[in-house]
Amino acid sequence: MEKCIYNSIITDVGRLVRRFGTRDPLIIAEALGIDLEFRQLGNIKGMYANVLNNPFIFLNERLDDVGAKIVCAHELGHHRMQGKSVRMAQTFSDMDFVGLNNDRFEYEANLFCAELTIPDDEIEDCIYRGYTSYECARALYTDPALVALKLELLRHKGNTELNRVDYNRDFLK
């Protein structure tokens, strides 16, 4: 992955958090004027669409609060990274999470999600306490795959004490 994409995501998320005073993707999306819709979507967890320059994020109404925030952060990543270039709706299904299909846009959206939803200080605290990636995920109410991506971002920021964590790309199958 190009270093400039890491820089772009880190910078953009930092600006959003400072501007809106929160890491909550639902609040940020609404503040940005994105129409959030909770709908029956079958096995699709979420979807981003830009229709006539009007951005929409559709979230499956069956998601719990944590799941809705993770999926919304991922879809917000599509909005911020691809924005108006998204011509068709992009869906987020069980099979797509955390770059399972190795698609660049999905990977970028997942990096954005990890950077937005996992604060540096909280994950560093877990790591320095000796937690495994699964224990970090439990403590931070997130997924181990997002922890792995956040560690990748922290290494890019210069934290060289962290080891690379591999994750199971099939974890939602």
mmCIF file with all atom_site columns, C-alpha atoms in Angstrom, residues 2-167:
data_model
loop_
_atom_site.group_PDB
_atom_site.id
_atom_site.type_symbol
_atom_site.label_atom_id
_atom_site.label_alt_id
_atom_site.label_comp_id
_atom_site.label_asym_id
_atom_site.label_entity_id
_atom_site.label_seq_id
_atom_site.pdbx_PDB_ins_code
_atom_site.Cartn_x
_atom_site.Cartn_y
_atom_site.Cartn_z
_atom_site.occupancy
_atom_site.B_iso_or_equiv
_atom_site.pdbx_formal_charge
_atom_site.auth_seq_id
_atom_site.auth_comp_id
_atom_site.auth_asym_id
_atom_site.auth_atom_id
_atom_site.pdbx_PDB_model_num
ATOM 1   C CA . GLU A 1 2   ? 1.334   3.421   -0.915 1.00 0.00 ? 2   GLU A CA 1
ATOM 2   C CA . LYS A 1 3   ? 2.511   5.501   2.032  1.00 0.00 ? 3   LYS A CA 1
ATOM 3   C CA . CYS A 1 4   ? 0.572   8.506   0.749  1.00 0.00 ? 4   CYS A CA 1
ATOM 4   C CA . ILE A 1 5   ? -2.746  6.706   1.310  1.00 0.00 ? 5   ILE A CA 1
ATOM 5   C CA . TYR A 1 6   ? -1.821  6.123   4.969  1.00 0.00 ? 6   TYR A CA 1
ATOM 6   C CA . ASN A 1 7   ? -0.938  9.812   5.318  1.00 0.00 ? 7   ASN A CA 1
ATOM 7   C CA . SER A 1 8   ? -4.163  10.831  3.597  1.00 0.00 ? 8   SER A CA 1
ATOM 8   C CA . ILE A 1 9   ? -6.323  8.667   5.876  1.00 0.00 ? 9   ILE A CA 1
ATOM 9   C CA . ILE A 1 10  ? -4.507  9.692   9.066  1.00 0.00 ? 10  ILE A CA 1
ATOM 10  C CA . THR A 1 11  ? -4.764  13.384  8.141  1.00 0.00 ? 11  THR A CA 1
ATOM 11  C CA . ASP A 1 12  ? -8.419  13.208  7.088  1.00 0.00 ? 12  ASP A CA 1
ATOM 12  C CA . VAL A 1 13  ? -9.532  11.306  10.183 1.00 0.00 ? 13  VAL A CA 1
ATOM 13  C CA . GLY A 1 14  ? -7.600  13.708  12.417 1.00 0.00 ? 14  GLY A CA 1
ATOM 14  C CA . ARG A 1 15  ? -9.340  16.682  10.796 1.00 0.00 ? 15  ARG A CA 1
ATOM 15  C CA . LEU A 1 16  ? -12.774 15.087  11.164 1.00 0.00 ? 16  LEU A CA 1
ATOM 16  C CA . VAL A 1 17  ? -12.234 14.230  14.831 1.00 0.00 ? 17  VAL A CA 1
ATOM 17  C CA . ARG A 1 18  ? -11.014 17.768  15.613 1.00 0.00 ? 18  ARG A CA 1
ATOM 18  C CA . ARG A 1 19  ? -13.806 19.394  13.590 1.00 0.00 ? 19  ARG A CA 1
ATOM 19  C CA . PHE A 1 20  ? -16.664 17.412  15.111 1.00 0.00 ? 20  PHE A CA 1
ATOM 20  C CA . GLY A 1 21  ? -15.177 16.562  18.520 1.00 0.00 ? 21  GLY A CA 1
ATOM 21  C CA . THR A 1 22  ? -16.058 12.877  18.226 1.00 0.00 ? 22  THR A CA 1
ATOM 22  C CA . ARG A 1 23  ? -14.980 9.588   16.706 1.00 0.00 ? 23  ARG A CA 1
ATOM 23  C CA . ASP A 1 24  ? -18.589 8.430   16.348 1.00 0.00 ? 24  ASP A CA 1
ATOM 24  C CA . PRO A 1 25  ? -19.078 7.769   12.615 1.00 0.00 ? 25  PRO A CA 1
ATOM 25  C CA . LEU A 1 26  ? -22.856 8.122   12.848 1.00 0.00 ? 26  LEU A CA 1
ATOM 26  C CA . ILE A 1 27  ? -22.534 11.661  14.238 1.00 0.00 ? 27  ILE A CA 1
ATOM 27  C CA . ILE A 1 28  ? -19.800 12.578  11.745 1.00 0.00 ? 28  ILE A CA 1
ATOM 28  C CA . ALA A 1 29  ? -21.761 11.229  8.765  1.00 0.00 ? 29  ALA A CA 1
ATOM 29  C CA . GLU A 1 30  ? -24.857 13.212  9.712  1.00 0.00 ? 30  GLU A CA 1
ATOM 30  C CA . ALA A 1 31  ? -22.775 16.357  10.355 1.00 0.00 ? 31  ALA A CA 1
ATOM 31  C CA . LEU A 1 32  ? -21.299 15.980  6.859  1.00 0.00 ? 32  LEU A CA 1
ATOM 32  C CA . GLY A 1 33  ? -24.808 15.911  5.380  1.00 0.00 ? 33  GLY A CA 1
ATOM 33  C CA . ILE A 1 34  ? -24.804 12.214  4.527  1.00 0.00 ? 34  ILE A CA 1
ATOM 34  C CA . ASP A 1 35  ? -28.280 10.692  4.626  1.00 0.00 ? 35  ASP A CA 1
ATOM 35  C CA . LEU A 1 36  ? -28.172 7.698   7.002  1.00 0.00 ? 36  LEU A CA 1
ATOM 36  C CA . GLU A 1 37  ? -30.848 5.066   6.436  1.00 0.00 ? 37  GLU A CA 1
ATOM 37  C CA . PHE A 1 38  ? -31.406 1.905   8.499  1.00 0.00 ? 38  PHE A CA 1
ATOM 38  C CA . ARG A 1 39  ? -33.104 -0.660  6.265  1.00 0.00 ? 39  ARG A CA 1
ATOM 39  C CA . GLN A 1 40  ? -33.735 -4.358  5.786  1.00 0.00 ? 40  GLN A CA 1
ATOM 40  C CA . LEU A 1 41  ? -30.750 -5.333  3.673  1.00 0.00 ? 41  LEU A CA 1
ATOM 41  C CA . GLY A 1 42  ? -30.678 -9.123  3.960  1.00 0.00 ? 42  GLY A CA 1
ATOM 42  C CA . ASN A 1 43  ? -27.055 -10.282 4.257  1.00 0.00 ? 43  ASN A CA 1
ATOM 43  C CA . ILE A 1 44  ? -25.683 -6.853  3.301  1.00 0.00 ? 44  ILE A CA 1
ATOM 44  C CA . LYS A 1 45  ? -24.383 -4.972  6.324  1.00 0.00 ? 45  LYS A CA 1
ATOM 45  C CA . GLY A 1 46  ? -24.128 -1.598  4.667  1.00 0.00 ? 46  GLY A CA 1
ATOM 46  C CA . MET A 1 47  ? -23.906 0.303   1.435  1.00 0.00 ? 47  MET A CA 1
ATOM 47  C CA . TYR A 1 48  ? -22.612 3.662   0.259  1.00 0.00 ? 48  TYR A CA 1
ATOM 48  C CA . ALA A 1 49  ? -24.174 5.448   -2.699 1.00 0.00 ? 49  ALA A CA 1
ATOM 49  C CA . ASN A 1 50  ? -23.776 8.868   -4.256 1.00 0.00 ? 50  ASN A CA 1
ATOM 50  C CA . VAL A 1 51  ? -26.911 9.715   -6.182 1.00 0.00 ? 51  VAL A CA 1
ATOM 51  C CA . LEU A 1 52  ? -26.872 13.029  -8.070 1.00 0.00 ? 52  LEU A CA 1
ATOM 52  C CA . ASN A 1 53  ? -24.204 14.326  -5.661 1.00 0.00 ? 53  ASN A CA 1
ATOM 53  C CA . ASN A 1 54  ? -26.316 13.318  -2.664 1.00 0.00 ? 54  ASN A CA 1
ATOM 54  C CA . PRO A 1 55  ? -24.413 10.854  -0.436 1.00 0.00 ? 55  PRO A CA 1
ATOM 55  C CA . PHE A 1 56  ? -26.252 8.012   1.289  1.00 0.00 ? 56  PHE A CA 1
ATOM 56  C CA . ILE A 1 57  ? -25.140 5.388   3.766  1.00 0.00 ? 57  ILE A CA 1
ATOM 57  C CA . PHE A 1 58  ? -27.551 2.496   4.185  1.00 0.00 ? 58  PHE A CA 1
ATOM 58  C CA . LEU A 1 59  ? -27.074 0.327   7.281  1.00 0.00 ? 59  LEU A CA 1
ATOM 59  C CA . ASN A 1 60  ? -28.722 -3.002  7.986  1.00 0.00 ? 60  ASN A CA 1
ATOM 60  C CA . GLU A 1 61  ? -31.305 -2.485  10.706 1.00 0.00 ? 61  GLU A CA 1
ATOM 61  C CA . ARG A 1 62  ? -30.237 -5.779  12.331 1.00 0.00 ? 62  ARG A CA 1
ATOM 62  C CA . LEU A 1 63  ? -26.800 -4.416  13.296 1.00 0.00 ? 63  LEU A CA 1
ATOM 63  C CA . ASP A 1 64  ? -26.154 -3.792  16.977 1.00 0.00 ? 64  ASP A CA 1
ATOM 64  C CA . ASP A 1 65  ? -24.717 -0.420  18.071 1.00 0.00 ? 65  ASP A CA 1
ATOM 65  C CA . VAL A 1 66  ? -21.089 -1.537  17.723 1.00 0.00 ? 66  VAL A CA 1
ATOM 66  C CA . GLY A 1 67  ? -21.696 -3.155  14.334 1.00 0.00 ? 67  GLY A CA 1
ATOM 67  C CA . ALA A 1 68  ? -23.549 -0.092  13.052 1.00 0.00 ? 68  ALA A CA 1
ATOM 68  C CA . LYS A 1 69  ? -20.624 2.153   14.008 1.00 0.00 ? 69  LYS A CA 1
ATOM 69  C CA . ILE A 1 70  ? -18.061 -0.126  12.374 1.00 0.00 ? 70  ILE A CA 1
ATOM 70  C CA . VAL A 1 71  ? -20.058 -0.465  9.166  1.00 0.00 ? 71  VAL A CA 1
ATOM 71  C CA . CYS A 1 72  ? -20.858 3.254   9.109  1.00 0.00 ? 72  CYS A CA 1
ATOM 72  C CA . ALA A 1 73  ? -17.139 4.094   9.569  1.00 0.00 ? 73  ALA A CA 1
ATOM 73  C CA . HIS A 1 74  ? -16.289 1.773   6.665  1.00 0.00 ? 74  HIS A CA 1
ATOM 74  C CA . GLU A 1 75  ? -18.919 3.390   4.429  1.00 0.00 ? 75  GLU A CA 1
ATOM 75  C CA . LEU A 1 76  ? -17.808 6.847   5.560  1.00 0.00 ? 76  LEU A CA 1
ATOM 76  C CA . GLY A 1 77  ? -14.348 5.779   4.382  1.00 0.00 ? 77  GLY A CA 1
ATOM 77  C CA . HIS A 1 78  ? -15.783 5.173   0.911  1.00 0.00 ? 78  HIS A CA 1
ATOM 78  C CA . HIS A 1 79  ? -17.371 8.615   1.001  1.00 0.00 ? 79  HIS A CA 1
ATOM 79  C CA . ARG A 1 80  ? -14.132 10.318  2.034  1.00 0.00 ? 80  ARG A CA 1
ATOM 80  C CA . MET A 1 81  ? -11.781 8.281   -0.163 1.00 0.00 ? 81  MET A CA 1
ATOM 81  C CA . GLN A 1 82  ? -13.834 7.841   -3.342 1.00 0.00 ? 82  GLN A CA 1
ATOM 82  C CA . GLY A 1 83  ? -16.670 10.335  -2.813 1.00 0.00 ? 83  GLY A CA 1
ATOM 83  C CA . LYS A 1 84  ? -18.341 11.512  -5.981 1.00 0.00 ? 84  LYS A CA 1
ATOM 84  C CA . SER A 1 85  ? -16.503 8.952   -8.085 1.00 0.00 ? 85  SER A CA 1
ATOM 85  C CA . VAL A 1 86  ? -18.792 6.249   -6.668 1.00 0.00 ? 86  VAL A CA 1
ATOM 86  C CA . ARG A 1 87  ? -21.383 5.833   -9.384 1.00 0.00 ? 87  ARG A CA 1
ATOM 87  C CA . MET A 1 88  ? -23.062 2.677   -8.192 1.00 0.00 ? 88  MET A CA 1
ATOM 88  C CA . ALA A 1 89  ? -23.871 1.613   -4.680 1.00 0.00 ? 89  ALA A CA 1
ATOM 89  C CA . GLN A 1 90  ? -21.026 -0.222  -2.991 1.00 0.00 ? 90  GLN A CA 1
ATOM 90  C CA . THR A 1 91  ? -22.219 -2.913  -0.642 1.00 0.00 ? 91  THR A CA 1
ATOM 91  C CA . PHE A 1 92  ? -20.607 -4.185  2.513  1.00 0.00 ? 92  PHE A CA 1
ATOM 92  C CA . SER A 1 93  ? -21.509 -7.806  3.046  1.00 0.00 ? 93  SER A CA 1
ATOM 93  C CA . ASP A 1 94  ? -20.184 -10.520 5.322  1.00 0.00 ? 94  ASP A CA 1
ATOM 94  C CA . MET A 1 95  ? -17.720 -11.501 2.606  1.00 0.00 ? 95  MET A CA 1
ATOM 95  C CA . ASP A 1 96  ? -16.231 -8.025  2.111  1.00 0.00 ? 96  ASP A CA 1
ATOM 96  C CA . PHE A 1 97  ? -15.021 -7.051  5.557  1.00 0.00 ? 97  PHE A CA 1
ATOM 97  C CA . VAL A 1 98  ? -11.394 -6.101  6.011  1.00 0.00 ? 98  VAL A CA 1
ATOM 98  C CA . GLY A 1 99  ? -10.232 -6.504  2.469  1.00 0.00 ? 99  GLY A CA 1
ATOM 99  C CA . LEU A 1 100 ? -11.223 -10.104 1.910  1.00 0.00 ? 100 LEU A CA 1
ATOM 100 C CA . ASN A 1 101 ? -11.409 -9.505  -1.790 1.00 0.00 ? 101 ASN A CA 1
ATOM 101 C CA . ASN A 1 102 ? -8.121  -7.535  -1.777 1.00 0.00 ? 102 ASN A CA 1
ATOM 102 C CA . ASP A 1 103 ? -9.875  -4.629  -3.500 1.00 0.00 ? 103 ASP A CA 1
ATOM 103 C CA . ARG A 1 104 ? -7.950  -1.379  -2.998 1.00 0.00 ? 104 ARG A CA 1
ATOM 104 C CA . PHE A 1 105 ? -11.086 0.651   -2.268 1.00 0.00 ? 105 PHE A CA 1
ATOM 105 C CA . GLU A 1 106 ? -12.303 -1.825  0.351  1.00 0.00 ? 106 GLU A CA 1
ATOM 106 C CA . TYR A 1 107 ? -8.869  -1.897  1.975  1.00 0.00 ? 107 TYR A CA 1
ATOM 107 C CA . GLU A 1 108 ? -8.756  1.910   2.102  1.00 0.00 ? 108 GLU A CA 1
ATOM 108 C CA . ALA A 1 109 ? -12.253 2.049   3.628  1.00 0.00 ? 109 ALA A CA 1
ATOM 109 C CA . ASN A 1 110 ? -11.175 -0.485  6.251  1.00 0.00 ? 110 ASN A CA 1
ATOM 110 C CA . LEU A 1 111 ? -8.032  1.497   7.086  1.00 0.00 ? 111 LEU A CA 1
ATOM 111 C CA . PHE A 1 112 ? -10.218 4.592   7.437  1.00 0.00 ? 112 PHE A CA 1
ATOM 112 C CA . CYS A 1 113 ? -12.578 2.641   9.713  1.00 0.00 ? 113 CYS A CA 1
ATOM 113 C CA . ALA A 1 114 ? -9.710  1.440   11.926 1.00 0.00 ? 114 ALA A CA 1
ATOM 114 C CA . GLU A 1 115 ? -8.187  4.919   12.186 1.00 0.00 ? 115 GLU A CA 1
ATOM 115 C CA . LEU A 1 116 ? -11.527 6.535   13.031 1.00 0.00 ? 116 LEU A CA 1
ATOM 116 C CA . THR A 1 117 ? -12.908 3.997   15.481 1.00 0.00 ? 117 THR A CA 1
ATOM 117 C CA . ILE A 1 118 ? -9.763  3.044   17.414 1.00 0.00 ? 118 ILE A CA 1
ATOM 118 C CA . PRO A 1 119 ? -7.945  5.889   19.194 1.00 0.00 ? 119 PRO A CA 1
ATOM 119 C CA . ASP A 1 120 ? -4.145  5.561   19.249 1.00 0.00 ? 120 ASP A CA 1
ATOM 120 C CA . ASP A 1 121 ? -3.842  5.955   23.014 1.00 0.00 ? 121 ASP A CA 1
ATOM 121 C CA . GLU A 1 122 ? -6.437  3.281   23.772 1.00 0.00 ? 122 GLU A CA 1
ATOM 122 C CA . ILE A 1 123 ? -4.878  0.605   21.569 1.00 0.00 ? 123 ILE A CA 1
ATOM 123 C CA . GLU A 1 124 ? -1.372  1.497   22.750 1.00 0.00 ? 124 GLU A CA 1
ATOM 124 C CA . ASP A 1 125 ? -2.562  1.098   26.343 1.00 0.00 ? 125 ASP A CA 1
ATOM 125 C CA . CYS A 1 126 ? -3.897  -2.384  25.528 1.00 0.00 ? 126 CYS A CA 1
ATOM 126 C CA . ILE A 1 127 ? -0.680  -3.362  23.776 1.00 0.00 ? 127 ILE A CA 1
ATOM 127 C CA . TYR A 1 128 ? 1.565   -2.131  26.566 1.00 0.00 ? 128 TYR A CA 1
ATOM 128 C CA . ARG A 1 129 ? -0.548  -4.118  29.038 1.00 0.00 ? 129 ARG A CA 1
ATOM 129 C CA . GLY A 1 130 ? 0.404   -7.183  27.029 1.00 0.00 ? 130 GLY A CA 1
ATOM 130 C CA . TYR A 1 131 ? -2.989  -7.874  25.480 1.00 0.00 ? 131 TYR A CA 1
ATOM 131 C CA . THR A 1 132 ? -3.208  -10.048 22.381 1.00 0.00 ? 132 THR A CA 1
ATOM 132 C CA . SER A 1 133 ? -4.949  -8.600  19.330 1.00 0.00 ? 133 SER A CA 1
ATOM 133 C CA . TYR A 1 134 ? -8.098  -10.513 20.340 1.00 0.00 ? 134 TYR A CA 1
ATOM 134 C CA . GLU A 1 135 ? -7.953  -9.105  23.882 1.00 0.00 ? 135 GLU A CA 1
ATOM 135 C CA . CYS A 1 136 ? -7.435  -5.603  22.444 1.00 0.00 ? 136 CYS A CA 1
ATOM 136 C CA . ALA A 1 137 ? -10.459 -6.095  20.216 1.00 0.00 ? 137 ALA A CA 1
ATOM 137 C CA . ARG A 1 138 ? -12.602 -7.211  23.156 1.00 0.00 ? 138 ARG A CA 1
ATOM 138 C CA . ALA A 1 139 ? -11.430 -4.319  25.337 1.00 0.00 ? 139 ALA A CA 1
ATOM 139 C CA . LEU A 1 140 ? -12.070 -1.781  22.565 1.00 0.00 ? 140 LEU A CA 1
ATOM 140 C CA . TYR A 1 141 ? -15.366 -3.275  21.339 1.00 0.00 ? 141 TYR A CA 1
ATOM 141 C CA . THR A 1 142 ? -14.066 -3.860  17.846 1.00 0.00 ? 142 THR A CA 1
ATOM 142 C CA . ASP A 1 143 ? -12.854 -6.656  15.613 1.00 0.00 ? 143 ASP A CA 1
ATOM 143 C CA . PRO A 1 144 ? -9.369  -8.229  15.703 1.00 0.00 ? 144 PRO A CA 1
ATOM 144 C CA . ALA A 1 145 ? -8.943  -7.512  12.006 1.00 0.00 ? 145 ALA A CA 1
ATOM 145 C CA . LEU A 1 146 ? -9.466  -3.804  12.645 1.00 0.00 ? 146 LEU A CA 1
ATOM 146 C CA . VAL A 1 147 ? -6.889  -4.025  15.443 1.00 0.00 ? 147 VAL A CA 1
ATOM 147 C CA . ALA A 1 148 ? -4.407  -5.466  12.936 1.00 0.00 ? 148 ALA A CA 1
ATOM 148 C CA . LEU A 1 149 ? -5.090  -2.622  10.522 1.00 0.00 ? 149 LEU A CA 1
ATOM 149 C CA . LYS A 1 150 ? -4.768  -0.028  13.287 1.00 0.00 ? 150 LYS A CA 1
ATOM 150 C CA . LEU A 1 151 ? -1.391  -1.507  14.258 1.00 0.00 ? 151 LEU A CA 1
ATOM 151 C CA . GLU A 1 152 ? -0.335  -1.109  10.627 1.00 0.00 ? 152 GLU A CA 1
ATOM 152 C CA . LEU A 1 153 ? -1.316  2.565   10.802 1.00 0.00 ? 153 LEU A CA 1
ATOM 153 C CA . LEU A 1 154 ? 0.544   3.029   14.103 1.00 0.00 ? 154 LEU A CA 1
ATOM 154 C CA . ARG A 1 155 ? 3.693   1.551   12.561 1.00 0.00 ? 155 ARG A CA 1
ATOM 155 C CA . HIS A 1 156 ? 3.325   4.008   9.699  1.00 0.00 ? 156 HIS A CA 1
ATOM 156 C CA . LYS A 1 157 ? 3.100   6.835   12.264 1.00 0.00 ? 157 LYS A CA 1
ATOM 157 C CA . GLY A 1 158 ? 6.471   5.709   13.610 1.00 0.00 ? 158 GLY A CA 1
ATOM 158 C CA . ASN A 1 159 ? 5.682   3.334   16.448 1.00 0.00 ? 159 ASN A CA 1
ATOM 159 C CA . THR A 1 160 ? 8.387   0.806   15.648 1.00 0.00 ? 160 THR A CA 1
ATOM 160 C CA . GLU A 1 161 ? 7.864   -1.197  18.835 1.00 0.00 ? 161 GLU A CA 1
ATOM 161 C CA . LEU A 1 162 ? 4.839   -2.926  17.363 1.00 0.00 ? 162 LEU A CA 1
ATOM 162 C CA . ASN A 1 163 ? 5.067   -6.241  15.592 1.00 0.00 ? 163 ASN A CA 1
ATOM 163 C CA . ARG A 1 164 ? 3.029   -6.920  12.482 1.00 0.00 ? 164 ARG A CA 1
ATOM 164 C CA . VAL A 1 165 ? -0.152  -8.830  13.264 1.00 0.00 ? 165 VAL A CA 1
ATOM 165 C CA . ASP A 1 166 ? -1.593  -11.103 10.640 1.00 0.00 ? 166 ASP A CA 1
ATOM 166 C CA . TYR A 1 167 ? -5.315  -11.615 10.656 1.00 0.00 ? 167 TYR A CA 1
#
